[in-house]
Short mmCIF file of C-alpha atoms in Angstrom, two decimals:
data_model
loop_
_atom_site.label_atom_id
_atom_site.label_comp_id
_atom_site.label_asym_id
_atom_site.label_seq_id
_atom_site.Cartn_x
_atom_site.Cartn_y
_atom_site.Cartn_z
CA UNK A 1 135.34 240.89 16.61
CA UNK A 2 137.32 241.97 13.44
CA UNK A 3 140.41 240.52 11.42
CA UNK A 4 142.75 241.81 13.92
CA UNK A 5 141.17 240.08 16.80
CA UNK A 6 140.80 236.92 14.56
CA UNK A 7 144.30 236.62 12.86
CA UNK A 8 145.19 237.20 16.35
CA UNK A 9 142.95 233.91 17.11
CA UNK A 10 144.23 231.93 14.75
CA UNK A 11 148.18 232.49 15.58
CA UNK A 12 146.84 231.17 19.30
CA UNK A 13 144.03 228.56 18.41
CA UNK A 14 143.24 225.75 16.34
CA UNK A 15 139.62 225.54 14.57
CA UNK A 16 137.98 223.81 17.19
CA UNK A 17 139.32 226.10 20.79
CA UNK A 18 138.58 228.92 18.34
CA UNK A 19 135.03 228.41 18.28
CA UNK A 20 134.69 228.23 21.60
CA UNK A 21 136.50 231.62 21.78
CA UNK A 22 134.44 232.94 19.22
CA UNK A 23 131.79 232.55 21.88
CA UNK A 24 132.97 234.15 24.73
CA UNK A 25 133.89 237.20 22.65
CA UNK A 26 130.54 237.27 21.87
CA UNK A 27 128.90 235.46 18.86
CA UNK A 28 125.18 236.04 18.25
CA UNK A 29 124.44 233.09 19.70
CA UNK A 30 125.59 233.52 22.88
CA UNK A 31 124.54 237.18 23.39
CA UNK A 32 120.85 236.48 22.23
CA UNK A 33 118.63 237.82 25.15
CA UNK A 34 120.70 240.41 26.83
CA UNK A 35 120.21 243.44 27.68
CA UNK A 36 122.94 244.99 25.27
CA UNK A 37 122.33 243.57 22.15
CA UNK A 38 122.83 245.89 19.31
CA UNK A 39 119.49 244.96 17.65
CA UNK A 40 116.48 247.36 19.53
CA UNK A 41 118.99 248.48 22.09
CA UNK A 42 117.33 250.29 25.12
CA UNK A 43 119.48 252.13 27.64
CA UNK A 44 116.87 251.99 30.25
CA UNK A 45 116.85 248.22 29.63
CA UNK A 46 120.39 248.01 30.19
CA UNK A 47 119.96 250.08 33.73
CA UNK A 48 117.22 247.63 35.07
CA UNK A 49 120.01 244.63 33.88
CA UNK A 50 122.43 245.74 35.79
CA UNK A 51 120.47 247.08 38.55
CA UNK A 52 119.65 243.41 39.37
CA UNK A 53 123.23 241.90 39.44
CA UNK A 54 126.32 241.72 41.78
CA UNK A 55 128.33 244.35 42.40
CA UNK A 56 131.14 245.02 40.41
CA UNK A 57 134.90 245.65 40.44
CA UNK A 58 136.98 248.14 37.97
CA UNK A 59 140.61 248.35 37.34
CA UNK A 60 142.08 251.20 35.66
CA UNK A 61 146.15 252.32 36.09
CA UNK A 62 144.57 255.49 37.61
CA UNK A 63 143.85 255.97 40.89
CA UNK A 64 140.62 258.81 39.65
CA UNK A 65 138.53 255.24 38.69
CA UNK A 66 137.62 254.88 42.33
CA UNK A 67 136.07 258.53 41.97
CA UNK A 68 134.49 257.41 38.54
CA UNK A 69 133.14 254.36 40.25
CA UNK A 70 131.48 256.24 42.87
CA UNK A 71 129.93 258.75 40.61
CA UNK A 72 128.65 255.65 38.72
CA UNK A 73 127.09 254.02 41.26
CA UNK A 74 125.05 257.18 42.53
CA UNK A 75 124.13 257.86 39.09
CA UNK A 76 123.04 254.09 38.01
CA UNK A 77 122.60 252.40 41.64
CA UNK A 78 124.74 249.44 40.48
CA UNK A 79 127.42 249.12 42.82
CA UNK A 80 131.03 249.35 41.52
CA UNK A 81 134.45 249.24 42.99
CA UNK A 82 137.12 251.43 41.22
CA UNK A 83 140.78 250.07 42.40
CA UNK A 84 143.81 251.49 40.89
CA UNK A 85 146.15 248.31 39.31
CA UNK A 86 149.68 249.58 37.78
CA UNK A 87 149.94 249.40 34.30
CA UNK A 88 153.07 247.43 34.51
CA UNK A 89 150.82 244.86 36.64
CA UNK A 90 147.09 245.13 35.15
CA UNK A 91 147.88 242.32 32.59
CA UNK A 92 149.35 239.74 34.27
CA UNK A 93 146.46 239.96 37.25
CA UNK A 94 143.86 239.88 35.23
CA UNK A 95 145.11 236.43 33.55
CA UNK A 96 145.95 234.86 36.45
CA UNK A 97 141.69 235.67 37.41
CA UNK A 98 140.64 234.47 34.33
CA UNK A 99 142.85 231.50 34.28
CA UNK A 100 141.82 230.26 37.93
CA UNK A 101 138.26 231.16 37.34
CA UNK A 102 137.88 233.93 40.46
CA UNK A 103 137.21 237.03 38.47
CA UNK A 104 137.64 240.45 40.55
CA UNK A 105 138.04 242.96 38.08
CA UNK A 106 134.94 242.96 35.94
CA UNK A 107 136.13 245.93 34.09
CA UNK A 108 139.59 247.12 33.11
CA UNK A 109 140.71 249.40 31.36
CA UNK A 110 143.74 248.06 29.61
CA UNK A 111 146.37 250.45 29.51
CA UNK A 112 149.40 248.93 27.78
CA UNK A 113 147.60 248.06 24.78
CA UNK A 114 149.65 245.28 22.76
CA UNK A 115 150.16 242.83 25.79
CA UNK A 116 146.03 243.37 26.01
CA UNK A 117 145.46 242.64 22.38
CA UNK A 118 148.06 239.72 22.01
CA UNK A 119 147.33 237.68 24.92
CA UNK A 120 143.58 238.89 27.00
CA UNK A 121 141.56 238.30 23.80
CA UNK A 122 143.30 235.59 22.09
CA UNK A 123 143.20 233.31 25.58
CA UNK A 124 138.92 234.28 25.97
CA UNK A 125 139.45 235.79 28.92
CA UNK A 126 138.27 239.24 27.69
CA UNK A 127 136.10 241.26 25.10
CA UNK A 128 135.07 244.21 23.98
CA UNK A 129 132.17 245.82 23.72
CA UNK A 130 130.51 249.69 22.05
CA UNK A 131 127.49 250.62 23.05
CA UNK A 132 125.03 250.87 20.27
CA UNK A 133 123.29 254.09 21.15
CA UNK A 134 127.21 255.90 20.72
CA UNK A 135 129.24 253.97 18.13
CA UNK A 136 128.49 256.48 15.04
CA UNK A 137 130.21 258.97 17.35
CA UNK A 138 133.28 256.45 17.66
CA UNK A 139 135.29 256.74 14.68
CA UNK A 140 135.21 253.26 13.48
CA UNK A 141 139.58 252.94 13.85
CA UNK A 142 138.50 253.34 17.86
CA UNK A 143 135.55 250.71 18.20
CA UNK A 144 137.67 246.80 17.57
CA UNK A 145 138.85 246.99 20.89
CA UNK A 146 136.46 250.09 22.07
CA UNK A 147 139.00 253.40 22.55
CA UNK A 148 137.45 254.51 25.91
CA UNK A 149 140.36 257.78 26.22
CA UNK A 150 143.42 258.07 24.97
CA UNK A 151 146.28 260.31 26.50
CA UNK A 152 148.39 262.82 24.44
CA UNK A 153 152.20 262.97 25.44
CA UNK A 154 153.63 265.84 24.26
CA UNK A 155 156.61 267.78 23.32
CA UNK A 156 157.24 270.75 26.07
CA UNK A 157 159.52 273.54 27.02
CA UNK A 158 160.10 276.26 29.82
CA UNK A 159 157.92 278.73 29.16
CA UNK A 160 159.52 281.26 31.91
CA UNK A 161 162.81 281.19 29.63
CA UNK A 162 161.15 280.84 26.37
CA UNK A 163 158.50 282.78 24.62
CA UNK A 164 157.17 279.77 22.63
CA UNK A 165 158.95 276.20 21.28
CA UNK A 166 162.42 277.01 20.74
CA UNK A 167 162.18 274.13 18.24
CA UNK A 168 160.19 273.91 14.99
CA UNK A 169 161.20 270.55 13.93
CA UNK A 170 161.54 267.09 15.67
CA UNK A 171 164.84 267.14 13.65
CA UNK A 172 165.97 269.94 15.63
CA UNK A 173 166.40 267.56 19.05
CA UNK A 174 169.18 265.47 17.14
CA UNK A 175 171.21 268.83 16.97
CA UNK A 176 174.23 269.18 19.34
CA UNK A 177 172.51 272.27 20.56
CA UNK A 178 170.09 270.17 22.38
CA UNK A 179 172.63 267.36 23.34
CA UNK A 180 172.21 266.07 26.84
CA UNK A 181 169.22 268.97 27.09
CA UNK A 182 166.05 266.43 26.51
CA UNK A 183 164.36 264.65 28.95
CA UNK A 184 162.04 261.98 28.75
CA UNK A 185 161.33 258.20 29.88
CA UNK A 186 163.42 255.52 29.60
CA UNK A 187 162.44 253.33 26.87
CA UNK A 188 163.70 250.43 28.17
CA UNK A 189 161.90 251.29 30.97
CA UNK A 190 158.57 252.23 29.40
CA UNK A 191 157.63 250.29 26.38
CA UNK A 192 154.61 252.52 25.03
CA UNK A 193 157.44 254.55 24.00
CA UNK A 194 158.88 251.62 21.98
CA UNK A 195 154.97 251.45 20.72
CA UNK A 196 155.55 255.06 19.78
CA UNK A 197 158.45 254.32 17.40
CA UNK A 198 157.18 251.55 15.78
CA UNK A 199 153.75 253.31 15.07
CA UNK A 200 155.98 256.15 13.77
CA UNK A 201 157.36 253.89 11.61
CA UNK A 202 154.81 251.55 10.72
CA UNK A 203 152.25 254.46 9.67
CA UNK A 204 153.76 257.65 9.56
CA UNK A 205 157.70 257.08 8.16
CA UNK A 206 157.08 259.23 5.25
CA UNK A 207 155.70 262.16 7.02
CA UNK A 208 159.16 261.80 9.26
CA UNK A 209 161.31 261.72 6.50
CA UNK A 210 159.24 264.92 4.97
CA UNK A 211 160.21 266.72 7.93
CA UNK A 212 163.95 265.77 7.29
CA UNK A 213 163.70 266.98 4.23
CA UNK A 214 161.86 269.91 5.48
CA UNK A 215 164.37 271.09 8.38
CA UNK A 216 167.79 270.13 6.14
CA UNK A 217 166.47 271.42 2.54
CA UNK A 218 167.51 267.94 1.34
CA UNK A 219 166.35 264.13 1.22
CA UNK A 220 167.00 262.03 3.54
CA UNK A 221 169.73 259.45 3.27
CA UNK A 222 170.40 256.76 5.40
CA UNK A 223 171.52 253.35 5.87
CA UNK A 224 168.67 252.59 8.47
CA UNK A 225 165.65 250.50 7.24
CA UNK A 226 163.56 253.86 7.73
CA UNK A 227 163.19 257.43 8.69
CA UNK A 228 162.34 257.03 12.03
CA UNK A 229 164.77 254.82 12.50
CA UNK A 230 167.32 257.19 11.63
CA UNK A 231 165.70 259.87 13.83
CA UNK A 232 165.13 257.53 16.68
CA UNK A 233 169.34 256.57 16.38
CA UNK A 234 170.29 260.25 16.46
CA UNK A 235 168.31 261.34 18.71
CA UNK A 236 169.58 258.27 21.35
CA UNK A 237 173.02 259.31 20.27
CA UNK A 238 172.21 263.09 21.51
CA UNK A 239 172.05 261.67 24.91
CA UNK A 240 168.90 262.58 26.39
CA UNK A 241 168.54 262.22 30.47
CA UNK A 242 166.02 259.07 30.64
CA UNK A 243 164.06 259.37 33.86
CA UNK A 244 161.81 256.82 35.15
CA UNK A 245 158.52 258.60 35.46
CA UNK A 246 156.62 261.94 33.80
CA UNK A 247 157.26 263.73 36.93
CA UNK A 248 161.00 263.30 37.10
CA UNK A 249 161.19 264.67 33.04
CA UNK A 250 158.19 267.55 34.14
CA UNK A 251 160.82 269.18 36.78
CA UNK A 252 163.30 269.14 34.67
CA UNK A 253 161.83 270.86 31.92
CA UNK A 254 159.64 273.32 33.57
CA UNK A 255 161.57 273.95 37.26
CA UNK A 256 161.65 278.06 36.84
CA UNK A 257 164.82 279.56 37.45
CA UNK A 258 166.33 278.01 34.37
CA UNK A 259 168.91 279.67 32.11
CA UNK A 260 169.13 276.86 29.70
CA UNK A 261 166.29 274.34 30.62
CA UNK A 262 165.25 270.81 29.24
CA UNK A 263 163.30 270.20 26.34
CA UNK A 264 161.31 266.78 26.84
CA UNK A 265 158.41 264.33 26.29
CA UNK A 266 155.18 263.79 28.70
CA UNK A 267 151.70 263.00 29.21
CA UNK A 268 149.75 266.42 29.20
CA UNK A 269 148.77 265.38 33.20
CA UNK A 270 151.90 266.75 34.61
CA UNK A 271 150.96 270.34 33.52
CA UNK A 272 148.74 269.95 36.68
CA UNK A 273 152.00 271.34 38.25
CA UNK A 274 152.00 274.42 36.46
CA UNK A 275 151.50 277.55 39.08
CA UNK A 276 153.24 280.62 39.57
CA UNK A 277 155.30 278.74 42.20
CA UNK A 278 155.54 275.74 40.38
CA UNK A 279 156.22 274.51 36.77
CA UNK A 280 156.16 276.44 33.63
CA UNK A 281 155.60 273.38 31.10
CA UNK A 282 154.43 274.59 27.78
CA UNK A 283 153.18 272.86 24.80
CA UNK A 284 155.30 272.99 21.81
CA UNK A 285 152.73 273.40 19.32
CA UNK A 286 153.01 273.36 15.41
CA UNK A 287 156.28 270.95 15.40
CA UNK A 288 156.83 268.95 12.28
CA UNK A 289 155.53 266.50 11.84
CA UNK A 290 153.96 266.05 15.37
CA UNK A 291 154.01 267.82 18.32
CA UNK A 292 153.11 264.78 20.25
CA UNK A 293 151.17 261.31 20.47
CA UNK A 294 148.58 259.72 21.67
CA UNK A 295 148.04 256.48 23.54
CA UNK A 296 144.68 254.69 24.13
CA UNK A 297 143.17 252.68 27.18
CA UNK A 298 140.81 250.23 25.64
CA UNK A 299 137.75 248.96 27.48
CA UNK A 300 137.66 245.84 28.23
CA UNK A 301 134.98 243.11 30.02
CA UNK A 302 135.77 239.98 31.74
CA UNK A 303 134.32 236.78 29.76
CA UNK A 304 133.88 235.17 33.81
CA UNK A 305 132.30 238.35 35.12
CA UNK A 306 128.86 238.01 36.95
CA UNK A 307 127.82 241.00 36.07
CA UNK A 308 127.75 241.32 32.32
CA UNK A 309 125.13 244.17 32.10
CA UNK A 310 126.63 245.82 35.08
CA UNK A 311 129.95 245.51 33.05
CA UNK A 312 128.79 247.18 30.10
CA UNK A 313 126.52 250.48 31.69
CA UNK A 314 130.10 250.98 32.68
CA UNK A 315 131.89 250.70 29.68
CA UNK A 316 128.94 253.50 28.19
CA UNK A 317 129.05 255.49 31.31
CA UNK A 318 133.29 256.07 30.87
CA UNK A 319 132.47 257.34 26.93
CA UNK A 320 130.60 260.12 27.98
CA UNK A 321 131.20 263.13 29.22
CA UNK A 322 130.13 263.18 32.65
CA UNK A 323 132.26 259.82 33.24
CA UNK A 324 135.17 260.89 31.43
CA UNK A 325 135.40 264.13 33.20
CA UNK A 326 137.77 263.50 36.12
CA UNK A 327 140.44 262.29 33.47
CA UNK A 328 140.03 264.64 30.74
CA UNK A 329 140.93 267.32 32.92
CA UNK A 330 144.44 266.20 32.73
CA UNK A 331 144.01 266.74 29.05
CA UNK A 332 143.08 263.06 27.86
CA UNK A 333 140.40 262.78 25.44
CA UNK A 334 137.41 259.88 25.14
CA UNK A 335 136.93 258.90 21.77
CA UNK A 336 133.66 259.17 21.73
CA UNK A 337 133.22 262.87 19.45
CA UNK A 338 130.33 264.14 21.44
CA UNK A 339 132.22 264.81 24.47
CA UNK A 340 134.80 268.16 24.09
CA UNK A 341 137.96 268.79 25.80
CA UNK A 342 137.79 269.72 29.36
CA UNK A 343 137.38 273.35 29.07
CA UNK A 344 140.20 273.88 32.75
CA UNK A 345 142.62 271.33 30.74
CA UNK A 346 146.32 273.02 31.80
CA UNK A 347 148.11 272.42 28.53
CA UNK A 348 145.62 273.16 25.87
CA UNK A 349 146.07 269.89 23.71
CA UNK A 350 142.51 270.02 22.82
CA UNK A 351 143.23 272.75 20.68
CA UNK A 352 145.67 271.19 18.57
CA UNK A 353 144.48 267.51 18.25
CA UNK A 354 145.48 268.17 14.13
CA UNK A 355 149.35 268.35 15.66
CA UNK A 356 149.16 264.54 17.66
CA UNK A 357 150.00 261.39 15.67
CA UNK A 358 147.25 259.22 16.59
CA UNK A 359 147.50 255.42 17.83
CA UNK A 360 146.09 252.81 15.44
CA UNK A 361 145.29 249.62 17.05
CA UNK A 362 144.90 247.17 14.03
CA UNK A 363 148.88 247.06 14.52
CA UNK A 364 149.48 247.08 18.76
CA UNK A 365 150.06 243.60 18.02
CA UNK A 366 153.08 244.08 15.70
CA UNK A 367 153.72 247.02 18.30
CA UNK A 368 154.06 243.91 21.04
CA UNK A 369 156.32 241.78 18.87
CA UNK A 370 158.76 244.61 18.39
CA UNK A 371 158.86 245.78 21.62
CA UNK A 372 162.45 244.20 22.12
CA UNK A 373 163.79 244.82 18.45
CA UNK A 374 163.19 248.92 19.82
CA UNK A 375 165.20 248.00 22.89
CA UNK A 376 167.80 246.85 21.57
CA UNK A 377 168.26 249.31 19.05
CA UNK A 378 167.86 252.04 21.33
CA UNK A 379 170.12 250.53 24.08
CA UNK A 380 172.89 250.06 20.55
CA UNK A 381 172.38 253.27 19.59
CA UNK A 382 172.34 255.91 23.34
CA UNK A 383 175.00 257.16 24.23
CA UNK A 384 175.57 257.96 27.78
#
């Protein structure tokens, strides 16, 4: 692994437990002889592997990874198990499987990043792992853990009362026009959107404050430590209605019928419910400086697992395109290059990937650690 994964180490480990770790995440040592070792890699190799061991078990927060596991299976004839495991509760069951030694889920795919980073890899329990035959089409930001999709969230509006985004500027939301008239989850609720500020902040302040300047025709002054600070304190102040899901935010943006309808914040899958008798979600394309972001589900393998070639087809078989298919239909997107946006994808993100602040991993570990500093500040700072 790479200087995040090792600082990481060392914050968790003395010298000696971290060699062992080093180990289990895969020194060349320990992964001499198998069938995915970067040096003379052979996919077919790989097949016969796993073709001889157990069955396996996946985990993903989505309940289309029993559909992925199936098509797997028929396509490889290595038995696998997709089971759908709540974000909320995918962490703490795959530690307590590690830690007793009765691994289940050979595979997850880790969908609330920082918790994954700070405490599966630091405690050997899991690793990561890119298949050699497709990591030049992984941009190299997406391989330390591997990226397998990540998931835009988007700004949207009603587009049966509006012709396009009746906003042009994230600025715009703070404005009393749109007080009480934005919708979108609770962060206290849902800490990737704490993740979301801080990775605003961490790597993309300036280009919020440039859209400040942009919007009000002057610089940006403020007592907060940042730009996004500021913005994320006005825009709690403008009282959006916090909902605890996508679905909840969805209706009450895009319900038809509307004279004055919700702006909000979602992942691209609810426009699924767009239909002439049900929602008219639109993406706000060309805001400043976004027009949305993206979160990643990392790939990750069980150090215990049985099946470590089994483990790993998988892992390959989920960055391409056939494998990927039944979720980038709801407009995620692998990061593996090769494979294009779904072509029946309802929103259209895949056409303005330029317009969606991206999620860099080397800092979902400082994303973890601030998780409550966001809390608090937002919970200071909304106004009900």
């Amino acid at each position: 692994m790479t200087t995040t994964v090792t600082k990481r180490l060392q914050r968790f480990a003395g010298s000696a437990s971290l060699a062992v770790i080093a180990i289990s995440l895969g020194a060349p040592s320990a992964m001499a002889q198998n069938a995915w070792d970067a040096e003379g890699f052979d996919l077919d190799a790989l097949i016969a592997a796993a073709q001889a061991e157990p069955a396996i078990t996946v985990y993903d927060s989505t309940g289309k990874i029993v559909e992925i596991a199936e098509a797997f299976s028929a396509a490889y004839g290595v038995e696998a198990t997709g089971v759908k495991v709540s974000t909320g509760a995918q962490i703490d069951q795959v530690m307590r499987e590690g830690q007793s030694g009765n691994v289940v889920g050979d595979v997850v795919v880790v969908q609330d990043v920082p918790p994954g980073m700070a405490q599966l890899v630091p405690m050997g329990l899991f690793e990561s792992w890119v298949p050699p035959d497709l990591a030049e089409f992984i941009p190299e930001g997406m391989q330390d853990p591997v990226i397998i999709v990540s998931s835009p969230n988007v700004w949207t509006y009603n587009t049966e009362t509006y012709e396009s985004c009746p906003v042009a500027n994230i600025w715009e939301l703070t404005e009393p026009e749109w007080n009480r008239k934005i919708a979108m989850q609770d962060p206290l609720g849902k800490p990737t959107y704490t993740d979301w500020f801080n990775q605003m902040e961490t790597h993309f302040d300036d280009a919020v404050a440039a859209a400040y300047e942009s919007y009000y025709g002057a610089p940006l002054e403020t007592d907060e430590a940042s730009a996004t600070k500021a913005w994320v304190k006005a825009l709690a102040a403008n009282s959006p209605l916090l909902t605890d899901s996508d679905s909840t935010a969805g209706d009450a943006v895009g319900a038809r019928g509307q004279d004055e309808p919700f702006m909000g914040m979602m992942a691209t899958a609810k426009f699924r419910d767009n239909a002439p008798d049900g929602l008219a979600l639109g993406l706000c394309d060309g805001l400043e400086p976004f027009s949305g972001w993206m979160y990643p589900g990392i790939g990750m393998i069980a150090t215990g697992t049985d099946s470590p070639n089994a483990s790993r087809l998988f892992i390959r078989y989920l960055l391409t395109e056939e494998g990927i298919a039944p979720q980038s239909v709801d407009g995620k997107i692998s990061s593996n290059s090769q494979v294009p946006a779904h072509s029946d994808e309802p929103s259209g993100v895949g056409e303005h990937m330029e317009e969606m602040m991206p999620y860099n991993t080397a800092t979902a570990i400082e994303d973890f650690d601030t998780r409550q500093d966001w809390q608090d500040f937002w919970r200071l700072n909304y106004d009900r």
